[in-house]
């Protein structure tokens, strides 16, 4: 894998701390400088493809620091082509195929990638990852090459070329400006966030930055001395040599020797010599007292910080133990509640299954009964239809019979009338002999 656009303020040691969870899975780390003035890239070789996939899924898109906006861009690399000539392994020792591994400059052990992860810095020196992580310094342990200072020089040179001015070696104050008033002299840079502001004897923007952000340490770009706004004094008397950019201590004995040589070249009068000597001794004594007081205040400050850190660590450990205990209690309570709920659910499930079985039985009974009722209903409908047909036929028969009875009644009436007429005629014949033998 390759990590692109790693910010220049991030040293290889910081990157190893950033990728700490995968330190055992990384076989080799190589730092490569690209064309960007304030970024570089890192090649990572893993022991297995699965770990590389886990690294890509975990770090791709993740920010390097919660306080910075830069994100980690991880890409897959299919192959690496080297333009420089390298010795092939088969040309080293063709007889026994053995080669002696180089040693780590820190621990003097063999640089074996199969045992421990390796890291190659920008200056092409190789170290164990664990050794460089314990080194704790941004400089190379062999050549004292500073990655952050190199990136700072490249950034300042780039800004100077953009402004149309040629940068001068070691003179960063002419290439920097106050972020508010754009003042070019008496500049101080915040050692926490890198904001540049003018001193308190100019417009005081550096001190205003401390009041806004509470960043206490600020360094003067011209003298490279560090001021502590919280303690209202210099943090140390270390100076940076502009020739090789190494941090050195201010030598008071050299100042005295230079003063004596100057006096020897231009011998002053005895009175002025005594006055100058007394002034020099007074300045030296004042400086020594100031240095002792500053060192004592720094010792007290760091002891207080160390005690505070120990106290915070103890509090964090206690808090972690309390949280772990609460978690275990909550976990046991939650598991017990889940088990109880599971048992209740199982019993309720059994009851519901029994109820379901009973309902299914009742439903089957009612279904059978409804089927029988439907059959009986169909039979009754058929019988009712047959009864209705019979009733219709009977009604028709009754109507016919009634019609016949009416005819019979008329015939009977006629017959009755005839009989009664015959009787009447017979009686009259008997009564009246004149009608005897007549017919009607």
Coordinates of C-alpha atoms in Angstrom, one line a residue, residues 19-268:
X19 CA -0.3 3.1 12.7
X20 CA 0.5 1.4 16.0
X21 CA -2.4 -1.2 15.8
X22 CA -0.8 -2.7 12.7
X23 CA 2.9 -2.5 13.7
X24 CA 3.2 -6.3 14.0
X25 CA 1.7 -6.8 10.5
X26 CA 3.9 -4.3 8.6
X27 CA 7.1 -5.8 7.1
X28 CA 8.7 -2.6 5.7
X29 CA 8.0 1.1 5.7
X30 CA 9.8 3.4 3.2
X31 CA 9.5 7.2 3.2
X32 CA 9.6 8.7 -0.3
X33 CA 9.8 12.4 -1.1
X34 CA 7.6 13.7 -4.0
X35 CA 7.3 17.0 -5.8
X36 CA 5.0 18.5 -3.1
X37 CA 6.8 21.0 -0.9
X38 CA 5.1 20.1 2.3
X39 CA 4.0 16.5 1.8
X40 CA 5.6 13.1 1.3
X41 CA 4.4 9.6 0.7
X42 CA 5.1 6.3 2.5
X43 CA 5.2 2.8 1.0
X44 CA 4.0 0.0 3.3
X45 CA 4.7 -3.7 2.8
X46 CA 2.6 -6.1 4.8
X47 CA 3.1 -9.7 5.8
X48 CA -0.3 -10.8 4.4
X49 CA -2.9 -9.4 2.0
X50 CA -5.7 -9.7 4.7
X51 CA -3.8 -7.3 6.9
X52 CA -3.3 -4.9 4.0
X53 CA -7.1 -4.9 3.3
X54 CA -7.8 -4.3 7.0
X55 CA -5.3 -1.4 7.0
X56 CA -7.0 0.1 3.9
X57 CA -10.5 -0.2 5.4
X58 CA -9.4 1.3 8.7
X59 CA -7.2 4.2 7.7
X60 CA -8.4 5.3 4.3
X61 CA -10.2 8.7 4.9
X62 CA -9.2 8.9 8.5
X63 CA -7.7 12.2 9.8
X64 CA -4.0 12.1 11.0
X65 CA -4.9 14.3 14.0
X66 CA -8.2 15.5 15.5
X67 CA -6.7 19.1 15.4
X68 CA -5.7 19.0 11.7
X69 CA -7.9 18.7 8.6
X70 CA -5.5 16.4 6.6
X71 CA -6.9 13.0 5.9
X72 CA -5.1 9.7 5.2
X73 CA -5.3 8.6 1.5
X74 CA -4.4 5.0 1.1
X75 CA -4.0 3.3 -2.3
X76 CA -3.0 -0.1 -3.5
X77 CA 0.3 -0.5 -5.3
X78 CA 0.7 -3.3 -7.9
X79 CA 4.5 -2.9 -8.4
X80 CA 7.4 -0.6 -7.6
X81 CA 10.0 0.2 -10.2
X82 CA 13.4 1.5 -9.1
X83 CA 15.4 3.7 -11.5
X84 CA 18.7 3.2 -9.6
X85 CA 20.9 0.1 -10.0
X86 CA 20.4 -2.5 -7.4
X87 CA 22.4 -5.6 -6.6
X88 CA 20.5 -8.7 -7.4
X89 CA 20.3 -11.4 -4.7
X90 CA 21.6 -14.1 -7.1
X91 CA 24.7 -12.0 -7.8
X92 CA 25.7 -11.6 -4.1
X93 CA 26.9 -15.1 -3.3
X94 CA 26.3 -17.7 -6.0
X95 CA 28.1 -20.4 -4.2
X96 CA 26.3 -20.7 -0.9
X97 CA 23.4 -18.2 -1.5
X98 CA 24.2 -16.5 1.8
X99 CA 24.3 -12.7 2.5
X100 CA 25.0 -10.8 5.7
X101 CA 22.2 -8.5 6.8
X102 CA 23.0 -5.0 7.9
X103 CA 22.5 -3.9 11.5
X104 CA 20.2 -1.3 13.0
X105 CA 22.2 1.8 14.1
X106 CA 20.1 2.1 17.3
X107 CA 20.0 -1.5 18.7
X108 CA 22.9 -3.0 16.6
X109 CA 20.7 -6.0 15.8
X110 CA 20.2 -7.5 12.3
X111 CA 17.7 -5.8 10.0
X112 CA 15.6 -8.9 9.3
X113 CA 12.1 -8.0 8.0
X114 CA 10.9 -11.5 8.8
X115 CA 11.4 -10.8 12.6
X116 CA 10.6 -7.1 12.9
X117 CA 9.2 -4.3 10.7
X118 CA 11.8 -2.0 9.0
X119 CA 11.5 1.7 8.2
X120 CA 13.6 3.6 5.6
X121 CA 13.7 7.4 6.2
X122 CA 14.2 10.2 3.7
X123 CA 18.0 10.1 4.2
X124 CA 17.9 6.4 3.1
X125 CA 18.9 5.0 6.6
X126 CA 17.1 1.8 7.7
X127 CA 16.0 1.2 11.3
X128 CA 13.7 -1.2 13.2
X129 CA 10.3 0.4 13.6
X130 CA 10.3 -0.2 17.3
X131 CA 13.8 1.4 17.7
X132 CA 12.8 4.6 15.7
X133 CA 9.5 4.7 17.7
X134 CA 11.5 4.8 20.9
X135 CA 14.0 7.3 19.6
X136 CA 11.3 10.0 20.1
X137 CA 13.2 12.6 18.0
X138 CA 12.3 14.0 14.6
X139 CA 16.0 13.8 13.5
X140 CA 17.7 10.8 12.0
X141 CA 19.8 9.0 14.7
X142 CA 22.7 8.5 12.2
X143 CA 23.0 11.8 10.2
X144 CA 20.8 14.1 12.3
X145 CA 18.7 14.9 9.2
X146 CA 15.6 16.7 10.3
X147 CA 12.6 16.0 8.1
X148 CA 10.5 18.8 9.5
X149 CA 13.2 21.4 9.1
X150 CA 13.7 20.3 5.5
X151 CA 10.1 20.6 4.8
X152 CA 10.1 24.0 6.5
X153 CA 12.9 25.2 4.3
X154 CA 11.2 24.0 1.2
X155 CA 7.9 25.7 2.2
X156 CA 9.7 29.0 2.9
X157 CA 11.6 28.8 -0.4
X158 CA 8.3 28.1 -2.3
X159 CA 6.6 31.1 -0.6
X160 CA 9.6 33.3 -1.5
X161 CA 9.5 32.3 -5.1
X162 CA 5.8 32.9 -5.3
X163 CA 6.3 36.4 -3.9
X164 CA 9.1 37.1 -6.4
X165 CA 12.0 37.3 -3.9
X166 CA 15.0 35.0 -3.6
X167 CA 15.1 33.3 -0.2
X168 CA 18.2 33.9 1.9
X169 CA 19.7 31.0 3.9
X170 CA 18.8 31.2 7.5
X171 CA 16.8 34.4 7.3
X172 CA 13.3 33.2 7.8
X173 CA 12.0 36.4 9.3
X174 CA 12.3 38.2 5.9
X175 CA 10.3 35.5 4.2
X176 CA 7.5 35.4 6.9
X177 CA 4.9 38.0 7.8
X178 CA 2.5 38.6 10.6
X179 CA -0.8 36.9 9.9
X180 CA -2.7 40.2 10.8
X181 CA -0.6 43.3 10.0
X182 CA 1.9 41.6 7.6
X183 CA 4.8 42.9 9.5
X184 CA 8.2 41.4 8.4
X185 CA 10.3 42.1 11.5
X186 CA 10.0 41.2 15.2
X187 CA 8.1 38.1 14.4
X188 CA 7.1 35.2 16.8
X189 CA 5.8 31.8 15.8
X190 CA 3.5 29.7 18.0
X191 CA 5.0 26.4 18.7
X192 CA 1.6 24.7 19.0
X193 CA -0.2 25.7 15.8
X194 CA 2.4 27.6 13.8
X195 CA 0.7 31.0 13.7
X196 CA 3.1 33.9 13.1
X197 CA 2.5 37.2 14.8
X198 CA 4.4 40.3 15.7
X199 CA 6.0 40.9 19.1
X200 CA 4.5 42.9 22.0
X201 CA 6.8 45.9 21.2
X202 CA 5.3 46.1 17.7
X203 CA 1.6 45.4 17.4
X204 CA 1.4 42.6 19.9
X205 CA -0.5 40.1 17.7
X206 CA 1.5 37.1 19.0
X207 CA 0.4 37.9 22.6
X208 CA -3.1 38.4 21.4
X209 CA -3.0 34.9 19.8
X210 CA -2.0 33.6 23.2
X211 CA -5.0 35.3 24.8
X212 CA -7.3 33.8 22.2
X213 CA -6.0 30.2 22.0
X214 CA -4.0 29.9 25.3
X215 CA -1.0 28.5 23.4
X216 CA 1.8 29.4 25.8
X217 CA 5.0 28.8 23.8
X218 CA 6.1 31.2 21.1
X219 CA 9.5 31.3 19.4
X220 CA 11.2 34.4 18.0
X221 CA 12.2 33.7 14.4
X222 CA 15.3 35.9 14.5
X223 CA 17.0 34.6 17.7
X224 CA 15.2 31.2 17.9
X225 CA 14.5 31.8 21.6
X226 CA 11.3 30.4 23.1
X227 CA 9.0 32.6 25.4
X228 CA 6.5 31.2 27.8
X229 CA 3.5 33.5 28.1
X230 CA 2.0 31.6 31.0
X231 CA 5.2 31.8 33.1
X232 CA 6.1 35.2 31.6
X233 CA 9.7 34.3 30.8
X234 CA 12.0 32.4 28.5
X235 CA 11.6 28.7 28.6
X236 CA 15.4 27.9 28.0
X237 CA 18.5 29.6 26.7
X238 CA 19.1 27.2 23.8
X239 CA 20.0 28.8 20.5
X240 CA 20.0 27.3 17.0
X241 CA 23.2 27.5 14.9
X242 CA 22.3 29.0 11.5
X243 CA 25.1 27.2 9.8
X244 CA 24.1 23.6 10.4
X245 CA 20.7 24.3 12.2
X246 CA 21.7 22.4 15.3
X247 CA 20.5 23.5 18.7
X248 CA 23.3 24.6 20.9
X249 CA 23.6 26.2 24.4
X250 CA 24.7 29.8 24.8
X251 CA 28.3 29.8 26.1
X252 CA 29.0 32.6 28.6
X253 CA 32.7 31.7 28.7
X254 CA 33.0 32.3 24.9
X255 CA 31.3 35.7 25.4
X256 CA 33.9 36.5 28.1
X257 CA 36.8 35.4 25.9
X258 CA 35.5 37.5 23.0
X259 CA 35.2 40.5 25.3
X260 CA 38.8 40.0 26.5
X261 CA 40.1 39.7 22.9
X262 CA 38.3 42.9 22.0
X263 CA 39.8 44.7 25.0
X264 CA 43.2 43.4 24.1
X265 CA 42.9 44.7 20.5
X266 CA 41.8 48.1 21.8
X267 CA 43.1 48.6 25.3
X268 CA 40.9 50.9 27.2

